[in-house]
Coordinates of C-alpha atoms in Angstrom, one line a residue:
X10 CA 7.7 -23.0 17.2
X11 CA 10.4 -20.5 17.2
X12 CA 9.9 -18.8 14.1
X13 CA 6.0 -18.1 15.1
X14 CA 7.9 -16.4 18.1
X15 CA 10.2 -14.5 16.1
X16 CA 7.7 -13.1 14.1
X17 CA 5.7 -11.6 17.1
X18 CA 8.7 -10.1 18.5
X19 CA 9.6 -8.5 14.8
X20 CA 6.1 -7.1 14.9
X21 CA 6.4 -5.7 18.4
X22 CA 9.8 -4.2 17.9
X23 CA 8.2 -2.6 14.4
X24 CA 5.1 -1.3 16.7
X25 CA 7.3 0.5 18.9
X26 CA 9.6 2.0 16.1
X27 CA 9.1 6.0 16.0
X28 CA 9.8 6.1 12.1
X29 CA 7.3 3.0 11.9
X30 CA 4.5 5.1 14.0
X31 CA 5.2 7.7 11.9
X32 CA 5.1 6.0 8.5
X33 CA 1.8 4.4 9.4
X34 CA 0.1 7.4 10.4
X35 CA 1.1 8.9 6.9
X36 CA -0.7 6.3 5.1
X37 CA -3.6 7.0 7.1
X38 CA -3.5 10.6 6.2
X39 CA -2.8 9.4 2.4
X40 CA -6.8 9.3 1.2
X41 CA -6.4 13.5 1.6
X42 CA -4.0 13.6 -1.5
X43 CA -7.3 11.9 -3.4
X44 CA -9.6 14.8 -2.1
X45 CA -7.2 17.5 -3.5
X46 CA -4.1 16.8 -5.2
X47 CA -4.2 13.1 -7.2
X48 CA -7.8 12.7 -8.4
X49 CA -7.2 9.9 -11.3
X50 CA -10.7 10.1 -12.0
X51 CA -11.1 13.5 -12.6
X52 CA -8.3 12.9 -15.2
X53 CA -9.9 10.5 -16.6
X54 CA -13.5 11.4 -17.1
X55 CA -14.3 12.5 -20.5
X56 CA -16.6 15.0 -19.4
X57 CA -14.0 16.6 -17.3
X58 CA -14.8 16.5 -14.1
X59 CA -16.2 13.5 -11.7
X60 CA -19.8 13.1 -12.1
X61 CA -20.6 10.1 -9.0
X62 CA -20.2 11.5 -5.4
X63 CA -18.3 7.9 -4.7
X64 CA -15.9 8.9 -7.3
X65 CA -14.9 11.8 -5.8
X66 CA -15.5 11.1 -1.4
X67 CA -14.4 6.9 -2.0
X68 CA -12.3 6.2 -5.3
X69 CA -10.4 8.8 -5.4
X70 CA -9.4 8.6 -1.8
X71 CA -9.0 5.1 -1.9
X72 CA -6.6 5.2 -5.4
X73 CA -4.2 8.1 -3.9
X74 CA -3.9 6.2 -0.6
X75 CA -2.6 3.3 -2.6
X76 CA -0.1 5.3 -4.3
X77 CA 0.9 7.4 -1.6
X78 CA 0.8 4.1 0.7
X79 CA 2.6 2.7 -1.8
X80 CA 5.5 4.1 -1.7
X81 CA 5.6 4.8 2.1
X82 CA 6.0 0.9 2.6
X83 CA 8.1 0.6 -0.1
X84 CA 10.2 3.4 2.4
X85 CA 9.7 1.2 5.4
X86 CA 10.9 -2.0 3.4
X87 CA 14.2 -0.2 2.3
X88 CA 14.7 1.2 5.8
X89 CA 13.7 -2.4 7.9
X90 CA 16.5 -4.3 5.2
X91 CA 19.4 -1.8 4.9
X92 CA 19.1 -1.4 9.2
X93 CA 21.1 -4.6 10.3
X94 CA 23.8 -3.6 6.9
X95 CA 24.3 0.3 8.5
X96 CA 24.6 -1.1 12.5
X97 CA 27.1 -3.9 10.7
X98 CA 25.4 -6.9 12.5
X99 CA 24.0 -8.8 9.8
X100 CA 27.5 -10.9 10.1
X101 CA 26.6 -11.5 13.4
X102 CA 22.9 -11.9 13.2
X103 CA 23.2 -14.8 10.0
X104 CA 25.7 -17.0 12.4
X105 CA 22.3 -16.9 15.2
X106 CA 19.2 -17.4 12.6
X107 CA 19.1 -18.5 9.1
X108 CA 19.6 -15.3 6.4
X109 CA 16.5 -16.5 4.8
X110 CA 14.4 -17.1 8.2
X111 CA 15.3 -13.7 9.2
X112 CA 14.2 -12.3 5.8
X113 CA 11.1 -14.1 6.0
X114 CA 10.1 -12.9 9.4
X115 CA 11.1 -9.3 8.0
X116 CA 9.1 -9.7 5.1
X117 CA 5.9 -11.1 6.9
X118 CA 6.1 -8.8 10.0
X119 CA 6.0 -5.7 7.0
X120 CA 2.9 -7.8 5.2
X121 CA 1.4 -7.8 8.4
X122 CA 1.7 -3.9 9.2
X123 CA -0.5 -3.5 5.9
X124 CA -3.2 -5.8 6.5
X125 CA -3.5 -3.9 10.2
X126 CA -3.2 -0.2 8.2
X127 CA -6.1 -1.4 6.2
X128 CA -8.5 -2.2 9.6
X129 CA -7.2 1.2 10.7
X130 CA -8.0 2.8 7.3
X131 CA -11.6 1.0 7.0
X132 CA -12.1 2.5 10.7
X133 CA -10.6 6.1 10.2
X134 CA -12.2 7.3 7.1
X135 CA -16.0 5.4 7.8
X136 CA -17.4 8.4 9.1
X137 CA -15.8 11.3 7.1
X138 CA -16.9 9.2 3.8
X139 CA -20.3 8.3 5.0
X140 CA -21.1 12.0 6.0
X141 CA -19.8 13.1 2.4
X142 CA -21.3 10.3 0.4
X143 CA -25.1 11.5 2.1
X144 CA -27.2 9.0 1.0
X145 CA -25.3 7.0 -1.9
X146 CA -23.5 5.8 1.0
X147 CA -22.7 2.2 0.6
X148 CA -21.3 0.4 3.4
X149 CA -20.1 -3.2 0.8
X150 CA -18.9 -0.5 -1.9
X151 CA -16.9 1.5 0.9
X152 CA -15.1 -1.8 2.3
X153 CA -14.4 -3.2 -1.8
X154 CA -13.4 0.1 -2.5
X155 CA -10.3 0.4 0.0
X156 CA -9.8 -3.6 0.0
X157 CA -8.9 -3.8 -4.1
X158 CA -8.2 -0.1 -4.7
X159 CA -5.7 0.5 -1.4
X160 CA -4.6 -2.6 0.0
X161 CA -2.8 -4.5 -2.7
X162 CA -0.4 -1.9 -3.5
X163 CA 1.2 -2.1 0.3
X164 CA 2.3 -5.8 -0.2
X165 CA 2.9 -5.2 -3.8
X166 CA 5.4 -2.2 -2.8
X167 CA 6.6 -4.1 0.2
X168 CA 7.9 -6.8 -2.4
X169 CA 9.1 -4.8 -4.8
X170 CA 11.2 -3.0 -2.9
X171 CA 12.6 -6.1 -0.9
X172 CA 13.4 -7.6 -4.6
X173 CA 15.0 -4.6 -5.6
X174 CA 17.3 -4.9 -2.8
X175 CA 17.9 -8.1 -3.0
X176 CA 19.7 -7.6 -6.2
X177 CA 21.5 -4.1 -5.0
X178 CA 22.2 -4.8 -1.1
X179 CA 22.2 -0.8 -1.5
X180 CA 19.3 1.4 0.0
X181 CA 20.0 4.2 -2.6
X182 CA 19.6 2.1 -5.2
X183 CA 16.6 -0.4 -4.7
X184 CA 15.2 3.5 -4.0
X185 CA 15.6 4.0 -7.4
X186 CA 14.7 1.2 -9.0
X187 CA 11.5 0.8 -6.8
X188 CA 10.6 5.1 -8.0
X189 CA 11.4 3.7 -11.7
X190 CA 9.2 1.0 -11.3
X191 CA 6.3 3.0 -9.7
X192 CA 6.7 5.4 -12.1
X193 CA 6.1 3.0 -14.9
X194 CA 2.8 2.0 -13.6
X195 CA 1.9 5.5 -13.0
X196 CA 2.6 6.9 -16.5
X197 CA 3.6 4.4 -19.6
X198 CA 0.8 1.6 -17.7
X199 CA -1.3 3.6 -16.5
X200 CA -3.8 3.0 -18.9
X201 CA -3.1 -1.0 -19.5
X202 CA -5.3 -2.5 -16.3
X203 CA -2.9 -5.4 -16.1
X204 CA 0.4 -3.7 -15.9
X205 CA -0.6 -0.8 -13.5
X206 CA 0.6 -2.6 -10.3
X207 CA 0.5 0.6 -7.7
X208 CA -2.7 2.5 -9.3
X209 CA -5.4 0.3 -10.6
X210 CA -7.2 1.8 -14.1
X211 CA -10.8 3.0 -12.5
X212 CA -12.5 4.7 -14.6
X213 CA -15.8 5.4 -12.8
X214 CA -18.1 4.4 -9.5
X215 CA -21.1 4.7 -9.9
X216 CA -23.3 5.8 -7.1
X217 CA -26.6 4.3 -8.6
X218 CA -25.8 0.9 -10.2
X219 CA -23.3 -2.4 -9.2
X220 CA -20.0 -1.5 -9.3
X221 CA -19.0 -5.3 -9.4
X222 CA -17.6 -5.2 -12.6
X223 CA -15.1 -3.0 -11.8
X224 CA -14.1 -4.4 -8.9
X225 CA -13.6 -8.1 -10.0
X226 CA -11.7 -6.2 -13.1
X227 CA -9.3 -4.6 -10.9
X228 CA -9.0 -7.5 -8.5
X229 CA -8.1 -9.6 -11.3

């Protein structure tokens, strides 16, 4: 029972962190890079520009706040591990609570903080995305959308980063490693669907047929 404990209190103390607050209101905000700056599938349309009003007011909002997301967790991971190294009481801290019980708790209490971004992002950007939309509006495409385009690339980041510092016990350089690895899936991979890990190859949403294949593709 005390680990289930532990875990609360990791979440609470991460709640009522300032740079936490202020990480997770960035992610919110991420879906604005996909209405102006990172619009994969404008880049990828061969007609040159997005044809489907989902494309443009659900995908493309949905892919950049993955990326952008993305990379703010990864942030948040690096910050949350290297914090007990820079006060110097992780010697202290291991003799109290199993290293790998406390990593655990970490790792969760961060898993968790995506899975409650997502309810907050589903919430958030309903309205602003239904208004746009008009009246290809789908509520089931709208939920799929954020749930296999967004979500997966917080946890995936989130691990990523704590592997990366795993190995270097050095925020500086699990940084790099984790900006090397990203940047892999957003340039060499980005075109091979089962190796781009942070943006997921979409290559249209349609606004009058299923989009199911696409999203068991990507979810796969």
């Amino acid at each position: 029972m005390r680990t289930p404990h532990l875990f609360l209190l990791e979440l609470g103390r991460l709640l009522r962190s300032r740079i936490v607050l202020v990480i997770l209101a960035l992610t919110l905000l991420s879906p604005l890079a996909g209405l102006t700056v990172y619009r994969p599938l404008l880049s990828t349309s061969t007609s040159g520009y997005v044809t489907t009003m989902l494309g443009t007011y659900l995908a493309n909002p949905a892919l950049a706040a993955g990326v952008v997301g993305g990379a703010l967790f990864a942030l948040l991971t690096l910050l949350e591990l290297d914090r007990v190294h820079r006060s110097r009481t992780d010697q202290l801290l291991d003799a109290i609570l199993s290293p790998l019980t406390a990593a655990l708790i970490r790792l969760w209490a961060l898993l968790c903080l995506s899975l409650m971004v997502l309810m907050a992002m589903l919430l958030v950007w309903l309205p602003y995305t239904r208004h746009a939309a008009g009246a290809v509006f789908d509520g089931e495409t709208y939920v799929l959308a954020y749930l296999i385009f967004f979500f997966p690339a917080l946890p995936l980041s989130v691990l990523a980063a704590a592997a990366a510092y795993q190995f270097t016990r050095r925020f500086d350089l699990s940084a790099v490693l984790y900006l090397a690895f990203a940047a892999l899936s957003l340039s060499v991979w980005s075109t091979h669907w089962q190796l781009c890990w942070l943006n997921p190859s979409v290559w249209a949403i349609s606004d009058d047929f299923s989009n199911d294949r696409i999203f068991r593709s990507v979810a796969y």
